[in-house]
JSON list of C-alpha atoms in Angstrom, two decimals:
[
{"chain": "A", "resi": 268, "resn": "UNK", "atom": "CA", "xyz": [-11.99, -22.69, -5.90]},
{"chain": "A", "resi": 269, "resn": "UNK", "atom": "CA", "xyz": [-12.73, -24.45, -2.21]},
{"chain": "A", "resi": 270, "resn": "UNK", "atom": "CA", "xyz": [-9.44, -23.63, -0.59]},
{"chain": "A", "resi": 271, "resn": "UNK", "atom": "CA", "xyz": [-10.86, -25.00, 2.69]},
{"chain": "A", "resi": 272, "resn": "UNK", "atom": "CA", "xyz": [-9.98, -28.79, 2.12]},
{"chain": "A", "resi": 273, "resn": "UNK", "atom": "CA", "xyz": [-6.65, -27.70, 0.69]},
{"chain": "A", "resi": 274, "resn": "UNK", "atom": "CA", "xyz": [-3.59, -28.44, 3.48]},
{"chain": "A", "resi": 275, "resn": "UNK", "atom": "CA", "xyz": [-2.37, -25.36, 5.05]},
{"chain": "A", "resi": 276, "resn": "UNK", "atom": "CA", "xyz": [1.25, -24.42, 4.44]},
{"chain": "A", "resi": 277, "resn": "UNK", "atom": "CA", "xyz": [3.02, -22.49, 7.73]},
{"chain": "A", "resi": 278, "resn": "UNK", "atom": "CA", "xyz": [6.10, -19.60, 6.60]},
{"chain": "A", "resi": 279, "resn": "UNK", "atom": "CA", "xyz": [7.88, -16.81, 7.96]},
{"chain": "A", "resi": 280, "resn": "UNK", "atom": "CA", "xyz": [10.39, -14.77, 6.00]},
{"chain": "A", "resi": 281, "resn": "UNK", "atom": "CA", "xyz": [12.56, -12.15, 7.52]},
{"chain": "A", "resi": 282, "resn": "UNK", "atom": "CA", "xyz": [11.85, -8.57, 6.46]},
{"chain": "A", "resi": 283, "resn": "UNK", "atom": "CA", "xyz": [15.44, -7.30, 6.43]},
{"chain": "A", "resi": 284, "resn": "UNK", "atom": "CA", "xyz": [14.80, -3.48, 6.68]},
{"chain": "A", "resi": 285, "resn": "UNK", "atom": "CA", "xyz": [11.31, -2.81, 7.45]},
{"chain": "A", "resi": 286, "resn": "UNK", "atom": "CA", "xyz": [11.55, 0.36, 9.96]},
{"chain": "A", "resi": 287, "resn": "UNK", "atom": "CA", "xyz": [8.05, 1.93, 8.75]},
{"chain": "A", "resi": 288, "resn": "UNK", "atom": "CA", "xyz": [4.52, 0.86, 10.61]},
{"chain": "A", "resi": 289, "resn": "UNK", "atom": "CA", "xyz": [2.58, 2.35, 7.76]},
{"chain": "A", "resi": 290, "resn": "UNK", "atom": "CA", "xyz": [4.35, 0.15, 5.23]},
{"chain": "A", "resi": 291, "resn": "UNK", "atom": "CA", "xyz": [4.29, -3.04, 7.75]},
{"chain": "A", "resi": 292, "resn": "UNK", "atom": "CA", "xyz": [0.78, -2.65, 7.40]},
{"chain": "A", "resi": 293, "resn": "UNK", "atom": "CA", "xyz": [0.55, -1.74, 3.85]},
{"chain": "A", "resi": 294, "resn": "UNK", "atom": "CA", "xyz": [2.45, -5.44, 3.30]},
{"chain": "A", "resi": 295, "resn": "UNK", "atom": "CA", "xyz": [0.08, -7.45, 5.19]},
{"chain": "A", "resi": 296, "resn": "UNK", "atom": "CA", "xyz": [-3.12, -6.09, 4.44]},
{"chain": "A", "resi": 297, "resn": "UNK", "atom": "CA", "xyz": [-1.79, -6.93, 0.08]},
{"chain": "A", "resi": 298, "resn": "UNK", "atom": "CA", "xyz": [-0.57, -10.30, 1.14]},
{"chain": "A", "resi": 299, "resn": "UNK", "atom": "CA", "xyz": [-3.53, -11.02, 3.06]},
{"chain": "A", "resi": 300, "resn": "UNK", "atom": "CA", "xyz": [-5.34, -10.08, -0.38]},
{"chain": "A", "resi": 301, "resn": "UNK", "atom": "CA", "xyz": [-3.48, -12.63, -2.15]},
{"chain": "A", "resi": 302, "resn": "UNK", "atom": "CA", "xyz": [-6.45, -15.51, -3.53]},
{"chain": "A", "resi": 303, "resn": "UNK", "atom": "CA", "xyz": [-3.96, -18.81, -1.79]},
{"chain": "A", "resi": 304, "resn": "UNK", "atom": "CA", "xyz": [-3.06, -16.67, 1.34]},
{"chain": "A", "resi": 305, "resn": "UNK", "atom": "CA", "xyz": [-5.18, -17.86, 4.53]},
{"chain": "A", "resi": 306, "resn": "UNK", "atom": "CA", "xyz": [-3.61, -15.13, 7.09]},
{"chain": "A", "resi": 307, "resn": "UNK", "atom": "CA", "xyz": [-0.72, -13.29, 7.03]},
{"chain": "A", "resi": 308, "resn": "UNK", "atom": "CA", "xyz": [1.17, -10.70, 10.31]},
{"chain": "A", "resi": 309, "resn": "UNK", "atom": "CA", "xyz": [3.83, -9.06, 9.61]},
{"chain": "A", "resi": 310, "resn": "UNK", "atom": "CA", "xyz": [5.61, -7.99, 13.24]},
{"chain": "A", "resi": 311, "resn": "UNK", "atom": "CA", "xyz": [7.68, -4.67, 12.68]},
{"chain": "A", "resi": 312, "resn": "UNK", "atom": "CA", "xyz": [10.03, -4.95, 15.52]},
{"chain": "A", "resi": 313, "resn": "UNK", "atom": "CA", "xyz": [11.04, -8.86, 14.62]},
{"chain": "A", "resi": 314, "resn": "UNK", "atom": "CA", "xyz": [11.16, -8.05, 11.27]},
{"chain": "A", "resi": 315, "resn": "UNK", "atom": "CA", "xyz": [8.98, -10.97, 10.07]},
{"chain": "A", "resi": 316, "resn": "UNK", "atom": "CA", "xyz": [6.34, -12.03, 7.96]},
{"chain": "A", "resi": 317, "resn": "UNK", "atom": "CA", "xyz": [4.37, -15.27, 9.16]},
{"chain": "A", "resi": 318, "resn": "UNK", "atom": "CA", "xyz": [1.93, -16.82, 6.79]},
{"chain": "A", "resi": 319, "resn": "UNK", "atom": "CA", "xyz": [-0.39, -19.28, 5.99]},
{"chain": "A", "resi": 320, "resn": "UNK", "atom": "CA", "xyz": [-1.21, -20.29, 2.77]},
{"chain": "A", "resi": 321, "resn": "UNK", "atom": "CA", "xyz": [-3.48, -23.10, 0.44]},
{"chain": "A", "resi": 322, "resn": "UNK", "atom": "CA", "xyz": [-1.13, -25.48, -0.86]},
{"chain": "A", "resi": 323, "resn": "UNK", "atom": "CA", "xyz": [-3.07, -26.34, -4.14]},
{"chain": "A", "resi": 324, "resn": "UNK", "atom": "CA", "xyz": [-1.77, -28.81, -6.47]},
{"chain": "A", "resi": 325, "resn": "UNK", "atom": "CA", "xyz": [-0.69, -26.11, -9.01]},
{"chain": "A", "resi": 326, "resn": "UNK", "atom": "CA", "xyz": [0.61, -23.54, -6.33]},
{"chain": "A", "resi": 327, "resn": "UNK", "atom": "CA", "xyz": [4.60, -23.67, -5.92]},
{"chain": "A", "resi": 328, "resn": "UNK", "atom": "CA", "xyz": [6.30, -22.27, -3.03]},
{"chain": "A", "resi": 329, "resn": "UNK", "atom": "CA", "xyz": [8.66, -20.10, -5.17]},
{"chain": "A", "resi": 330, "resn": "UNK", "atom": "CA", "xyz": [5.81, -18.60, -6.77]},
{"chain": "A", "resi": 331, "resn": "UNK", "atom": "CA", "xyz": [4.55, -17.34, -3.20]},
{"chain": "A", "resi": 332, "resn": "UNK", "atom": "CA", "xyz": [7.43, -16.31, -2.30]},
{"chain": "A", "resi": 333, "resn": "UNK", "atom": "CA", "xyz": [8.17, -14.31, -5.58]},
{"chain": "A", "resi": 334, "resn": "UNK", "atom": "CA", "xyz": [4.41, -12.54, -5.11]},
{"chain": "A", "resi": 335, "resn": "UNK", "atom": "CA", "xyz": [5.50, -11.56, -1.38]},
{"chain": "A", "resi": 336, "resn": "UNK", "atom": "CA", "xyz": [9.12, -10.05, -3.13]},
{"chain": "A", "resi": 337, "resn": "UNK", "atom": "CA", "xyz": [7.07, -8.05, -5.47]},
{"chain": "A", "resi": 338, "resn": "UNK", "atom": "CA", "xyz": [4.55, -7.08, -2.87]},
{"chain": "A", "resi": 339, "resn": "UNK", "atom": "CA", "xyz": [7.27, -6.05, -0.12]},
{"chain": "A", "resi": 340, "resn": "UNK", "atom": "CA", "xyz": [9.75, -4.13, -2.87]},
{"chain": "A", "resi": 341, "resn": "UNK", "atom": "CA", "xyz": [6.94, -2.20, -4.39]},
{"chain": "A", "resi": 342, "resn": "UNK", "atom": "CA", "xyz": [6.18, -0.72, -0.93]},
{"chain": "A", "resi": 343, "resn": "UNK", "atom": "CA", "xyz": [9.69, -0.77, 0.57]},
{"chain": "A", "resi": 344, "resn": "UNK", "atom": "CA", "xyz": [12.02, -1.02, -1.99]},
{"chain": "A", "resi": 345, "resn": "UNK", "atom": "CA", "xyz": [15.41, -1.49, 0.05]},
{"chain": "A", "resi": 346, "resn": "UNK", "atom": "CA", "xyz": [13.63, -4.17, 2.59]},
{"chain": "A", "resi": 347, "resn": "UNK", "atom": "CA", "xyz": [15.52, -7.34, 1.85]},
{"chain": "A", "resi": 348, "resn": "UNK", "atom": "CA", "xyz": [12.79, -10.64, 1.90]},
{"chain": "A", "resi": 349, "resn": "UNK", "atom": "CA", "xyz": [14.33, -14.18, 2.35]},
{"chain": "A", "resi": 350, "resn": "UNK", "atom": "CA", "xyz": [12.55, -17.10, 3.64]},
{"chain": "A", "resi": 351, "resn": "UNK", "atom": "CA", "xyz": [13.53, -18.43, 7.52]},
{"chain": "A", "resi": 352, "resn": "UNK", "atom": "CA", "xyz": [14.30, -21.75, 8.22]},
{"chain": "A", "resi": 353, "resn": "UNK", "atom": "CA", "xyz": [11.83, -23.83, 10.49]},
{"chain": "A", "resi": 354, "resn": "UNK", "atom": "CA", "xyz": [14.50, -23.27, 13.29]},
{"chain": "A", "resi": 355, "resn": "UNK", "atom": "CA", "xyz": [15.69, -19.65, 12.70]},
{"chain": "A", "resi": 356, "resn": "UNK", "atom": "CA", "xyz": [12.08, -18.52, 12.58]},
{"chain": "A", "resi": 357, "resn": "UNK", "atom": "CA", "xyz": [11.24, -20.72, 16.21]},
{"chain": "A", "resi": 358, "resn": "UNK", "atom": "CA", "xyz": [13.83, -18.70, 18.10]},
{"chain": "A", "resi": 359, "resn": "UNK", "atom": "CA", "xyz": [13.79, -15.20, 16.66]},
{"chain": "A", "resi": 360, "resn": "UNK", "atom": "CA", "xyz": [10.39, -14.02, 17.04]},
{"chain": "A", "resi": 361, "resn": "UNK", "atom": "CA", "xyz": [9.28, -13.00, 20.12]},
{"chain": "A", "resi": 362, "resn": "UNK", "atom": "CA", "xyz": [13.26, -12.09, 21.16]},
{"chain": "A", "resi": 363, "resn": "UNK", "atom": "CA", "xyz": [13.99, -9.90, 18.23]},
{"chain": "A", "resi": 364, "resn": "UNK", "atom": "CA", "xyz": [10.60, -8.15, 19.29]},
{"chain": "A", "resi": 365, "resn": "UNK", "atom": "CA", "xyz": [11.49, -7.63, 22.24]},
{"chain": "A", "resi": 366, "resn": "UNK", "atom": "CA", "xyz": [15.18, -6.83, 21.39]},
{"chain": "A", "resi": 367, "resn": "UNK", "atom": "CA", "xyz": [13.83, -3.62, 19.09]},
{"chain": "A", "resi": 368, "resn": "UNK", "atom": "CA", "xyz": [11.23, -3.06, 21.62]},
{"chain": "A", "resi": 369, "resn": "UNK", "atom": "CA", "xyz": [13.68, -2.84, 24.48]},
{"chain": "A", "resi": 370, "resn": "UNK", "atom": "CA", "xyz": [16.25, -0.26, 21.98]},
{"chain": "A", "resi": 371, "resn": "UNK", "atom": "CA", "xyz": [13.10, 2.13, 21.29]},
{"chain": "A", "resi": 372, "resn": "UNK", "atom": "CA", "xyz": [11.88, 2.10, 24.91]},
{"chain": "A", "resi": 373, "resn": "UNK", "atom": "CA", "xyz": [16.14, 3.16, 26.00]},
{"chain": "A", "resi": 374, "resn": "UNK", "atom": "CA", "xyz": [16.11, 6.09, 22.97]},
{"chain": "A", "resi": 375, "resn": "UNK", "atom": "CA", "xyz": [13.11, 7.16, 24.62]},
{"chain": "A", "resi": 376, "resn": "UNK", "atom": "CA", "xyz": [13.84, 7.17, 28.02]},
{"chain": "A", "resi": 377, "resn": "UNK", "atom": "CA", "xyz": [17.29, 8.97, 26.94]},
{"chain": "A", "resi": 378, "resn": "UNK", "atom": "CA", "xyz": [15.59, 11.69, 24.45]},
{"chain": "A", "resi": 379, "resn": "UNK", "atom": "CA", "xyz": [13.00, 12.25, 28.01]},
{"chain": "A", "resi": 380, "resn": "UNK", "atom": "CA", "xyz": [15.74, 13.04, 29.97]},
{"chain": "A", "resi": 381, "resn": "UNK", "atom": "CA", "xyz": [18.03, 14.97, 27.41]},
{"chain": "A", "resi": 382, "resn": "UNK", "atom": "CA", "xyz": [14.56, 17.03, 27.37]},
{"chain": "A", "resi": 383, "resn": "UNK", "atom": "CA", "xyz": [14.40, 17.48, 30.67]},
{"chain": "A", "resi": 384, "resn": "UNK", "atom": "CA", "xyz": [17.82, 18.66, 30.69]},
{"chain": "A", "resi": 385, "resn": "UNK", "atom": "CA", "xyz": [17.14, 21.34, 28.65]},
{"chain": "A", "resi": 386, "resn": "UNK", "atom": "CA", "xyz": [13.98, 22.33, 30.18]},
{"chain": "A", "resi": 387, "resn": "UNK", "atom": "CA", "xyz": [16.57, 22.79, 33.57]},
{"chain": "A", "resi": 388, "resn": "UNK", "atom": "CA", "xyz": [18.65, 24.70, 31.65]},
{"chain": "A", "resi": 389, "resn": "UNK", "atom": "CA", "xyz": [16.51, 26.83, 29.02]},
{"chain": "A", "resi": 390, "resn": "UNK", "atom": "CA", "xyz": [17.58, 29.92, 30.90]},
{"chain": "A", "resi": 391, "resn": "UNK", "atom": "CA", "xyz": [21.11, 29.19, 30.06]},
{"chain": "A", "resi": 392, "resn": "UNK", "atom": "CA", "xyz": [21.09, 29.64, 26.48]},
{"chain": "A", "resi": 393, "resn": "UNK", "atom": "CA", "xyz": [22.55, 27.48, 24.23]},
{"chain": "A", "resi": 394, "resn": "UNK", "atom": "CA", "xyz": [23.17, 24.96, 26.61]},
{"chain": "A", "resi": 395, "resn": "UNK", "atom": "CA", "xyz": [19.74, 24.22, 26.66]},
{"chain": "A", "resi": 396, "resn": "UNK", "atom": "CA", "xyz": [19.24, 24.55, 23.14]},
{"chain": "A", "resi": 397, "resn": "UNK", "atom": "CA", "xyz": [21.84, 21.76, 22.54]},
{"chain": "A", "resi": 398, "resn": "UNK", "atom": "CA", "xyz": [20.33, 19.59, 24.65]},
{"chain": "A", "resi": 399, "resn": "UNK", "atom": "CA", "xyz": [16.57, 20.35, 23.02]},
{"chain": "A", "resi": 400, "resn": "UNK", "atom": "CA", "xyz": [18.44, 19.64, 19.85]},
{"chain": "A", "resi": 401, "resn": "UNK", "atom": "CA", "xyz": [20.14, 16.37, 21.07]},
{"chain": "A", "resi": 402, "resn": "UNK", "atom": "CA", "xyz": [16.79, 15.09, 22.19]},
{"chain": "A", "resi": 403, "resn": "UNK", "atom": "CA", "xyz": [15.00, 16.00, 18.51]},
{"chain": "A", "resi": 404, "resn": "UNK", "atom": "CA", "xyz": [17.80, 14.10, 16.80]},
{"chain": "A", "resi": 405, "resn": "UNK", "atom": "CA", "xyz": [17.94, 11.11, 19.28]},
{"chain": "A", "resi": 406, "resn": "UNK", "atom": "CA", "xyz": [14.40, 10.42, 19.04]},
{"chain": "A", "resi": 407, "resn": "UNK", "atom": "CA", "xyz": [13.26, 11.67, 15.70]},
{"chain": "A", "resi": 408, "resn": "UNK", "atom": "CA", "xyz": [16.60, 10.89, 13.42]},
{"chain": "A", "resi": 409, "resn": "UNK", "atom": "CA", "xyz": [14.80, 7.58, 11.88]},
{"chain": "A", "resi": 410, "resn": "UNK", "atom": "CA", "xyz": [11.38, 9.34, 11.26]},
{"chain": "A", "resi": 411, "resn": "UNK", "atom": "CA", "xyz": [12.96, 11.99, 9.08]},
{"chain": "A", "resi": 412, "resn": "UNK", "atom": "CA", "xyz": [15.02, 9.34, 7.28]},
{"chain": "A", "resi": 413, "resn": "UNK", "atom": "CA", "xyz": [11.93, 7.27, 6.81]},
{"chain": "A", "resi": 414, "resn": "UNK", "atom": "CA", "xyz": [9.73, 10.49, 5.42]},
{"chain": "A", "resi": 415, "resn": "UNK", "atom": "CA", "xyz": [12.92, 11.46, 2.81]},
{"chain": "A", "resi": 416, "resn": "UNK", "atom": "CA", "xyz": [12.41, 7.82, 1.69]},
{"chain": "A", "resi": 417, "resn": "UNK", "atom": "CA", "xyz": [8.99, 7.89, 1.06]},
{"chain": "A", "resi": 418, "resn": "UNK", "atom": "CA", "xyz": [9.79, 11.20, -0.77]},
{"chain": "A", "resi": 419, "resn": "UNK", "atom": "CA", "xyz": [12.32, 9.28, -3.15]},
{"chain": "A", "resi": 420, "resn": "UNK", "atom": "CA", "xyz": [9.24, 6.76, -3.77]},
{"chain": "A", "resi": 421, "resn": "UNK", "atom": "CA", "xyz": [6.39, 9.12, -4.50]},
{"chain": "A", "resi": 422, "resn": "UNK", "atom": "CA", "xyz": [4.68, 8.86, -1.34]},
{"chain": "A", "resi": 423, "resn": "UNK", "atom": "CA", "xyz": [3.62, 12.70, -0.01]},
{"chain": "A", "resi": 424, "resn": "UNK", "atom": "CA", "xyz": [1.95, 13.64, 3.35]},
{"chain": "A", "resi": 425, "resn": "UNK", "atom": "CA", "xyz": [1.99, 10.65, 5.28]},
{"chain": "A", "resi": 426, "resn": "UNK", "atom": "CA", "xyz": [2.45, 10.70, 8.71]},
{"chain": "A", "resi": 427, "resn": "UNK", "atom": "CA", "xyz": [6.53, 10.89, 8.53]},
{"chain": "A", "resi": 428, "resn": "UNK", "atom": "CA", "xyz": [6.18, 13.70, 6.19]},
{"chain": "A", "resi": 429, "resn": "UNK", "atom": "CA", "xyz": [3.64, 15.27, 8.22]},
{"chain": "A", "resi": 430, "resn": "UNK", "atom": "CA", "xyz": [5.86, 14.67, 11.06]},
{"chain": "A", "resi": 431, "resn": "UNK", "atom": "CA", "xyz": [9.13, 15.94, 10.06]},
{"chain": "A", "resi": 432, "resn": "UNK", "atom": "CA", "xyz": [7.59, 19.02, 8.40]},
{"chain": "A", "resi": 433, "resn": "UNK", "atom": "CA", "xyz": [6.31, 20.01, 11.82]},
{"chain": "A", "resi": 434, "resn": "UNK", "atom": "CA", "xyz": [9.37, 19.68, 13.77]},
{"chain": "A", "resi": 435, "resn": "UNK", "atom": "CA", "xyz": [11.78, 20.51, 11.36]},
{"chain": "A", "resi": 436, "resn": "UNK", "atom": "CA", "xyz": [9.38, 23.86, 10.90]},
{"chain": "A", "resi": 437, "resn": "UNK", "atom": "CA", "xyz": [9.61, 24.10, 14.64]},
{"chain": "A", "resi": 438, "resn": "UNK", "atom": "CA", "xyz": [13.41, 23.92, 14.53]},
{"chain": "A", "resi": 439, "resn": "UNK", "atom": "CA", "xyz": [14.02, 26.49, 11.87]},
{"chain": "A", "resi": 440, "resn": "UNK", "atom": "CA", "xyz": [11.60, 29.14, 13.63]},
{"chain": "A", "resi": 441, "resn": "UNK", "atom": "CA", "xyz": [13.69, 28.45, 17.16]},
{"chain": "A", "resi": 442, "resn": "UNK", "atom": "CA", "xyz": [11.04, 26.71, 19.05]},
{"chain": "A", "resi": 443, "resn": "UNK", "atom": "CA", "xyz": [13.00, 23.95, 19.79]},
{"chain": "A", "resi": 444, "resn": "UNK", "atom": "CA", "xyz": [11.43, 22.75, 23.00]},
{"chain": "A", "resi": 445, "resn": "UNK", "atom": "CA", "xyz": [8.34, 22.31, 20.86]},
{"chain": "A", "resi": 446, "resn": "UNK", "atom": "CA", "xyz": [10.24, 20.17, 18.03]},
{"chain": "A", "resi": 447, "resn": "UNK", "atom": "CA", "xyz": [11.51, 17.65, 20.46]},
{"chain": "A", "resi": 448, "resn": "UNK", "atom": "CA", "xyz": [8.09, 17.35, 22.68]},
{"chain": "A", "resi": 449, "resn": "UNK", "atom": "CA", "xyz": [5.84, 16.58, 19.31]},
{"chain": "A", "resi": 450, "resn": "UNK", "atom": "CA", "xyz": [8.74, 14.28, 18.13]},
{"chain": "A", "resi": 451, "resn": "UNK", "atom": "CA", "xyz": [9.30, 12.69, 21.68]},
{"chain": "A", "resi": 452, "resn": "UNK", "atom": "CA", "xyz": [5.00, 12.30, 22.17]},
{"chain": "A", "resi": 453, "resn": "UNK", "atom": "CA", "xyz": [4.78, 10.71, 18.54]},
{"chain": "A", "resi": 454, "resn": "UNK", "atom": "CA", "xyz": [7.35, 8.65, 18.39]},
{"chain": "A", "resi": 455, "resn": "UNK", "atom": "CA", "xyz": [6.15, 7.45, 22.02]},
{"chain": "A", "resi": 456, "resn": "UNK", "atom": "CA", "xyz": [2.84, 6.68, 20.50]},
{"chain": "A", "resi": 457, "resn": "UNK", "atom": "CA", "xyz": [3.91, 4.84, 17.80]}
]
């Protein structure tokens, strides 16, 4: 079928949950596969799904919506998808991406300088090993979370996993300096 003289249908439905970049982009690209979808974005630190779809005679907008449901729980499961009103979705965008951009960029300003903290006091003993382990949890709390989760759903060596099994392995052989750096320089690439 010849979606291109069909009319063009504009959405965005909130993504209650979605904390994973893999699975953000596991979500759009199998939306964006969808036959009646034109584009699809979802935006990880909003939250949101925009979309643009065919509006064929036949197509109904539950029916897209129930597809995008399916899609989103099969990947992330506890992600909660509801459909945004025309002025919810105006307003929320860009300053809920900013909002989570603004909380990561604080953790990791705060997990630098418990770091540096302990790298001051390393000869000190534990006190720098509490503030090693301070920055680790600060900045890596919600990658471990997210590999556990994965875990529950099947998913194996992906880059949480890969992730948490480093630094955790790090932790447990005492090299805590090294857990929080690779945590701190990953999470500040992501």
């Amino acid at each position: 079928m010849n979606n291109e003289n069909l009319p063009v249908v504009q959405k965005q439905f909130r993504l209650a949950g979605l904390d994973c970049a893999n699975c953000a982009a596991k979500i759009e690209q199998k939306i964006n596969q969808l036959p009646q979808v034109s584009t699809a974005s979802v935006k990880l630190l909003s939250e949101t799904l925009d979309i643009e779809y065919f509006a064929a005679s036949g197509t109904n907008e539950d029916r897209i919506a129930r597809e995008i449901d399916e899609i989103v729980r099969a990947i992330e499961p506890d992600v909660v998808v509801s459909e945004m009103a025309a002025a919810e979705s105006e307003g929320t965008g860009e300053t809920d991406e900013k909002a989570g951009r603004n909380k990561l960029i604080i953790r990791l300003i705060l997990s630098a300088a418990l770091f540096l903290a302990g790298v001051l006091f390393r000869e000190r003993g534990i006190l720098g090993t509490v503030f090693y382990l301070a920055s680790y949890i600060l900045i890596g709390y919600d990658v471990i979370i997210l590999a556990f989760k994965n875990i529950l759903r099947g998913e194996y060596f992906e880059e949480n996993f890969l992730m948490s099994i480093a630094t955790i392995g790090a932790v447990f052989i005492r090299e805590y300096p090294e857990a929080a750096a690779v945590m701190l320089f990953y999470q500040t690439g992501e």
